[in-house]
CSV table of C-alpha atoms in Angstrom, one decimal:
chain,number,residue,atom,x,y,z
A,12,UNK,CA,-57.9,-139.6,76.1
A,13,UNK,CA,-54.5,-141.2,76.3
A,14,UNK,CA,-53.0,-138.3,74.4
A,15,UNK,CA,-54.7,-135.8,76.7
A,16,UNK,CA,-53.5,-137.8,79.7
A,17,UNK,CA,-49.9,-137.8,78.5
A,18,UNK,CA,-50.2,-134.2,77.5
A,19,UNK,CA,-51.2,-133.4,81.1
A,20,UNK,CA,-48.4,-135.5,82.5
A,21,UNK,CA,-46.0,-133.8,80.2
A,22,UNK,CA,-47.1,-130.4,81.2
A,23,UNK,CA,-46.9,-131.4,84.9
A,24,UNK,CA,-43.4,-132.8,84.4
A,25,UNK,CA,-42.3,-129.6,82.6
A,26,UNK,CA,-43.7,-127.4,85.4
A,27,UNK,CA,-41.9,-129.6,88.0
A,28,UNK,CA,-38.6,-129.5,86.1
A,29,UNK,CA,-39.0,-125.7,85.6
A,30,UNK,CA,-39.6,-125.2,89.3
A,31,UNK,CA,-36.6,-127.4,90.1
A,32,UNK,CA,-34.5,-125.4,87.6
A,33,UNK,CA,-35.5,-122.1,89.1
A,34,UNK,CA,-34.8,-123.4,92.6
A,35,UNK,CA,-31.3,-124.7,91.6
A,36,UNK,CA,-30.6,-121.4,89.8
A,37,UNK,CA,-31.6,-119.4,92.9
A,38,UNK,CA,-29.4,-121.6,95.0
A,39,UNK,CA,-26.5,-121.2,92.6
A,40,UNK,CA,-27.0,-117.4,92.6
A,41,UNK,CA,-27.1,-117.3,96.4
A,42,UNK,CA,-23.8,-119.4,96.5
A,43,UNK,CA,-22.3,-117.2,93.8
A,44,UNK,CA,-23.2,-114.0,95.7
A,45,UNK,CA,-21.9,-115.5,98.9
A,46,UNK,CA,-18.6,-116.4,97.2
A,47,UNK,CA,-18.4,-113.0,95.6
A,48,UNK,CA,-18.9,-111.4,99.0
A,49,UNK,CA,-16.2,-113.6,100.5
A,50,UNK,CA,-13.9,-112.9,97.6
A,51,UNK,CA,-14.4,-109.2,97.8
A,52,UNK,CA,-13.7,-109.3,101.5
A,53,UNK,CA,-10.6,-111.3,101.0
A,54,UNK,CA,-9.5,-109.0,98.2
A,55,UNK,CA,-10.1,-106.0,100.3
A,56,UNK,CA,-8.1,-107.5,103.1
A,57,UNK,CA,-5.3,-108.5,100.7
A,58,UNK,CA,-5.4,-105.1,99.0
A,59,UNK,CA,-5.0,-103.4,102.4
A,60,UNK,CA,-2.2,-105.6,103.4
A,61,UNK,CA,-0.5,-105.0,100.0
A,62,UNK,CA,-1.1,-101.3,100.3
A,63,UNK,CA,0.4,-101.3,103.7
A,64,UNK,CA,3.3,-103.4,102.5
A,65,UNK,CA,4.0,-101.2,99.6
A,66,UNK,CA,3.7,-98.1,101.7
A,67,UNK,CA,6.3,-99.5,104.1
A,68,UNK,CA,8.5,-100.4,101.1
A,69,UNK,CA,8.0,-96.9,99.6
A,70,UNK,CA,9.0,-95.3,102.9
A,71,UNK,CA,12.0,-97.5,103.2
A,72,UNK,CA,12.9,-96.8,99.6
A,73,UNK,CA,12.7,-93.1,100.2
A,74,UNK,CA,15.0,-93.5,103.2
A,75,UNK,CA,17.3,-95.6,101.1
A,76,UNK,CA,17.2,-93.1,98.2
A,77,UNK,CA,18.1,-90.3,100.5
A,78,UNK,CA,20.9,-92.4,101.9
A,79,UNK,CA,22.1,-93.3,98.4
A,80,UNK,CA,22.0,-89.7,97.4
A,81,UNK,CA,24.3,-88.9,100.3
A,82,UNK,CA,26.6,-91.8,99.3
A,83,UNK,CA,26.5,-90.6,95.7
A,84,UNK,CA,27.7,-87.2,96.8
A,85,UNK,CA,30.4,-88.8,98.8
A,86,UNK,CA,31.4,-91.0,95.9
A,87,UNK,CA,31.5,-88.0,93.6
A,88,UNK,CA,33.8,-86.3,96.0
A,89,UNK,CA,36.0,-89.4,96.2
A,90,UNK,CA,35.9,-89.7,92.4
A,91,UNK,CA,37.2,-86.2,92.1
A,92,UNK,CA,40.0,-87.0,94.5
A,93,UNK,CA,40.7,-90.2,92.6
A,94,UNK,CA,40.8,-88.3,89.3
A,95,UNK,CA,43.4,-86.1,90.7
A,96,UNK,CA,45.3,-89.1,92.0
A,97,UNK,CA,44.8,-90.8,88.7
A,98,UNK,CA,46.4,-87.9,86.9
A,99,UNK,CA,49.3,-88.0,89.3
A,100,UNK,CA,49.7,-91.7,88.8
A,101,UNK,CA,49.6,-91.3,85.0
A,102,UNK,CA,52.4,-88.9,85.3
A,103,UNK,CA,54.3,-91.3,87.5
A,104,UNK,CA,53.6,-94.1,85.1
A,105,UNK,CA,55.0,-92.1,82.2
A,106,UNK,CA,58.2,-91.7,84.2
A,107,UNK,CA,58.2,-95.5,85.1
A,108,UNK,CA,57.5,-96.8,81.6
A,109,UNK,CA,61.1,-97.1,80.6
A,110,UNK,CA,62.2,-98.7,83.9
A,111,UNK,CA,59.2,-101.1,83.6
A,112,UNK,CA,60.3,-102.0,80.0
A,113,UNK,CA,63.8,-102.6,81.2
A,114,UNK,CA,62.5,-104.6,84.1
A,115,UNK,CA,60.3,-106.7,81.8
A,116,UNK,CA,63.3,-107.3,79.5
A,117,UNK,CA,65.3,-108.3,82.6
A,118,UNK,CA,62.5,-110.6,83.7
A,119,UNK,CA,62.4,-112.2,80.2
A,120,UNK,CA,66.1,-112.7,80.3
A,121,UNK,CA,66.0,-114.1,83.9
A,122,UNK,CA,63.2,-116.5,82.8
A,123,UNK,CA,65.4,-117.8,80.0
A,124,UNK,CA,68.3,-118.2,82.5
A,125,UNK,CA,65.8,-120.0,84.8
A,126,UNK,CA,65.0,-122.4,82.0
A,127,UNK,CA,68.7,-123.0,81.4
A,128,UNK,CA,69.2,-123.3,85.1
A,129,UNK,CA,66.6,-126.0,85.4
A,130,UNK,CA,68.1,-127.7,82.4
A,131,UNK,CA,71.6,-127.4,83.8
A,132,UNK,CA,70.4,-128.5,87.2
A,133,UNK,CA,68.9,-131.7,85.7
A,134,UNK,CA,72.1,-132.2,83.6
A,135,UNK,CA,74.1,-131.8,86.8
A,136,UNK,CA,72.0,-134.3,88.6
A,137,UNK,CA,72.4,-136.8,85.8
A,138,UNK,CA,76.2,-136.0,85.7
A,139,UNK,CA,76.4,-136.7,89.5
A,140,UNK,CA,74.6,-140.0,89.1
A,141,UNK,CA,76.8,-140.9,86.2
A,142,UNK,CA,79.8,-139.8,88.3
A,143,UNK,CA,78.8,-142.1,91.1
A,144,UNK,CA,78.5,-145.0,88.7
A,145,UNK,CA,81.8,-144.0,87.1
A,146,UNK,CA,83.5,-143.8,90.6
A,147,UNK,CA,82.2,-147.2,91.4
A,148,UNK,CA,83.4,-148.6,88.1
A,149,UNK,CA,86.8,-146.8,88.8
A,150,UNK,CA,87.0,-148.5,92.2
A,151,UNK,CA,86.2,-151.9,90.7
A,152,UNK,CA,88.8,-151.2,88.0
A,153,UNK,CA,91.4,-150.1,90.6
A,154,UNK,CA,90.7,-153.3,92.5
A,155,UNK,CA,91.0,-155.4,89.4
A,156,UNK,CA,94.2,-153.4,88.5
A,157,UNK,CA,95.7,-154.3,91.9
A,158,UNK,CA,94.8,-157.9,91.4
A,159,UNK,CA,96.2,-157.9,87.9
A,160,UNK,CA,99.4,-156.2,89.1
A,161,UNK,CA,99.8,-158.9,91.8
A,162,UNK,CA,99.2,-161.6,89.2
A,163,UNK,CA,101.5,-159.8,86.8
A,164,UNK,CA,104.3,-159.7,89.4
A,165,UNK,CA,103.7,-163.4,90.0
A,166,UNK,CA,103.8,-164.1,86.3
A,167,UNK,CA,106.9,-162.0,85.9
A,168,UNK,CA,108.6,-164.0,88.7
A,169,UNK,CA,107.5,-167.3,87.0
A,170,UNK,CA,108.6,-165.9,83.7
A,171,UNK,CA,112.1,-165.0,85.0
A,172,UNK,CA,112.4,-168.3,86.7
A,173,UNK,CA,111.3,-170.1,83.5
A,174,UNK,CA,113.6,-167.9,81.5
A,175,UNK,CA,116.6,-168.9,83.7
A,176,UNK,CA,115.6,-172.6,83.5
A,177,UNK,CA,115.2,-172.4,79.7
A,178,UNK,CA,118.5,-170.5,79.4
A,179,UNK,CA,120.3,-173.2,81.4
A,180,UNK,CA,118.5,-176.0,79.6
A,181,UNK,CA,119.3,-174.5,76.1
A,182,UNK,CA,122.9,-174.0,77.1
A,183,UNK,CA,123.2,-177.6,78.4
A,184,UNK,CA,121.4,-179.0,75.3
A,185,UNK,CA,123.6,-176.8,73.0
A,186,UNK,CA,126.7,-178.0,74.7
A,187,UNK,CA,125.7,-181.6,74.7
A,188,UNK,CA,124.4,-181.5,71.1
A,189,UNK,CA,127.5,-179.5,69.9
A,190,UNK,CA,129.8,-182.0,71.6
A,191,UNK,CA,128.0,-185.0,70.2
A,192,UNK,CA,127.9,-183.5,66.8
A,193,UNK,CA,131.6,-182.7,67.0
A,194,UNK,CA,132.4,-186.3,68.0
A,195,UNK,CA,130.2,-187.6,65.2
A,196,UNK,CA,131.8,-185.2,62.7
A,197,UNK,CA,135.3,-186.2,63.8
A,198,UNK,CA,134.4,-189.9,63.7
A,199,UNK,CA,132.9,-189.5,60.2
A,200,UNK,CA,135.9,-187.5,59.0
A,201,UNK,CA,138.3,-190.1,60.4
A,202,UNK,CA,136.4,-192.9,58.6
A,203,UNK,CA,136.4,-190.9,55.4
A,204,UNK,CA,140.1,-190.3,55.7
A,205,UNK,CA,140.6,-194.0,56.5
A,206,UNK,CA,138.5,-195.0,53.5
A,207,UNK,CA,140.5,-192.8,51.2
A,208,UNK,CA,143.7,-194.1,52.6
A,209,UNK,CA,142.6,-197.7,52.1
A,210,UNK,CA,141.4,-197.0,48.6
A,211,UNK,CA,144.8,-195.5,47.8
A,212,UNK,CA,146.6,-198.5,49.3
A,213,UNK,CA,144.4,-200.9,47.5
A,214,UNK,CA,145.1,-199.2,44.2
A,215,UNK,CA,148.8,-199.4,44.9
A,216,UNK,CA,148.5,-203.0,45.9
A,217,UNK,CA,146.5,-203.9,42.8
A,218,UNK,CA,148.9,-202.0,40.6
A,219,UNK,CA,151.9,-203.6,42.2
A,220,UNK,CA,150.5,-207.2,42.0
A,221,UNK,CA,149.8,-208.9,38.8
A,222,UNK,CA,146.7,-210.8,39.9
A,223,UNK,CA,144.7,-212.8,37.6
A,224,UNK,CA,141.2,-211.6,36.8
A,225,UNK,CA,139.5,-214.2,39.0
A,226,UNK,CA,141.5,-213.3,42.0
A,227,UNK,CA,141.2,-209.6,41.2
A,228,UNK,CA,137.4,-210.1,41.0
A,229,UNK,CA,137.4,-211.9,44.3
A,230,UNK,CA,139.4,-209.2,46.0
A,231,UNK,CA,137.3,-206.5,44.3
A,232,UNK,CA,134.1,-208.3,45.6
A,233,UNK,CA,135.5,-208.5,49.1
A,234,UNK,CA,136.5,-204.8,48.9
A,235,UNK,CA,133.0,-203.9,47.7
A,236,UNK,CA,131.6,-205.7,50.7
A,237,UNK,CA,133.9,-203.8,53.0
A,238,UNK,CA,133.0,-200.6,51.3
A,239,UNK,CA,129.3,-201.3,51.5
A,240,UNK,CA,129.7,-202.0,55.2
A,241,UNK,CA,131.7,-198.8,55.7
A,242,UNK,CA,129.1,-196.9,53.6
A,243,UNK,CA,126.3,-198.4,55.8
A,244,UNK,CA,128.2,-197.2,58.9
A,245,UNK,CA,128.7,-193.8,57.3
A,246,UNK,CA,124.9,-193.6,56.5
A,247,UNK,CA,124.1,-194.7,60.1
A,248,UNK,CA,126.4,-192.0,61.4
A,249,UNK,CA,124.8,-189.4,59.1
A,250,UNK,CA,121.4,-190.5,60.2
A,251,UNK,CA,122.3,-190.1,63.8
A,252,UNK,CA,123.8,-186.7,63.0
A,253,UNK,CA,120.5,-185.7,61.2
A,254,UNK,CA,118.5,-186.9,64.2
A,255,UNK,CA,120.6,-184.9,66.6
A,256,UNK,CA,120.3,-181.8,64.3
A,257,UNK,CA,116.5,-182.3,64.1
A,258,UNK,CA,116.2,-182.7,67.9
A,259,UNK,CA,118.3,-179.6,68.3
A,260,UNK,CA,116.1,-177.6,65.9
A,261,UNK,CA,112.8,-178.9,67.5
A,262,UNK,CA,114.1,-178.0,70.9
A,263,UNK,CA,115.1,-174.5,69.6
A,264,UNK,CA,111.6,-173.9,68.0
A,265,UNK,CA,109.9,-175.0,71.3
A,266,UNK,CA,112.2,-172.7,73.2
A,267,UNK,CA,111.3,-169.7,70.9
A,268,UNK,CA,107.6,-170.5,71.1
A,269,UNK,CA,107.8,-170.5,74.9
A,270,UNK,CA,109.7,-167.2,74.9
A,271,UNK,CA,107.1,-165.6,72.6
A,272,UNK,CA,104.2,-166.9,74.7
A,273,UNK,CA,105.8,-165.2,77.8
A,274,UNK,CA,106.5,-162.0,75.9
A,275,UNK,CA,110.3,-162.3,76.0
A,276,UNK,CA,112.0,-160.9,72.9
A,277,UNK,CA,114.6,-163.3,71.4
A,278,UNK,CA,117.1,-160.4,71.3
A,279,UNK,CA,117.3,-160.5,75.1
A,280,UNK,CA,118.8,-164.0,75.2
A,281,UNK,CA,122.4,-162.7,75.0
A,282,UNK,CA,123.4,-165.2,72.3
A,283,UNK,CA,122.3,-166.3,68.9
A,284,UNK,CA,120.9,-169.9,68.8
A,285,UNK,CA,122.3,-172.0,65.9
A,286,UNK,CA,119.5,-173.4,63.8
A,287,UNK,CA,122.0,-175.6,61.9
A,288,UNK,CA,125.1,-176.3,63.9
A,289,UNK,CA,126.9,-177.9,60.9
A,290,UNK,CA,125.7,-176.4,57.6
A,291,UNK,CA,125.8,-178.7,54.6
A,292,UNK,CA,125.4,-181.9,56.6
């Protein structure tokens, strides 16, 4: 009974589901047919619009084609005219080839000259700048030259003044030194002559007198003392003479050094200084 019951329920459920399915299929077909009709209507409207659009485009294109054909005819005519002009231009070009080549060579040469011109122009600018610097340096050097000339003139005046002073001083010193040396020499010569004379007289006295050896020894001792005193005086005079000669030589060396420092040649003195006034002493 349960199996029969569930079989009946199953059959009823199948019939219900079958009916629902058929109803849904029918609704789907109706919606499909409605959509198909709408789509067909839309497609027909769009097709008509497209057909009209393309008809307009076709008409316009035909008009454009006719217009372009006319333009093509005109262009062909113009092309023929241009071909004739081209032939004439080619003939003219053949006649202008050589002048063109010469003009190109001239342009190349002018370009080279232009490069050299820019280079020379830059060099000229650099030279002008260097010239300005050199002119400024020249002005500075001229100013320094003027200053140095003034200083040189002043130094020359001082040199001439010092030269005159040194000349007077050396003349005075030479005169004084020569006079003093002459006096010393004469005094020394007189003493030497006197000594020789005394020695001769002493020899004569000793030879004339027959003195005993003790008296002779005493006289000889006294004479030696006198001779030693005279020799000391002679040495003192010789020392004074040597000192005077040394002072004279030192003064002469100083004078020559001063003249050399001032750039005055020794030949311009007008006299020859004596380094040794009395040679051999």
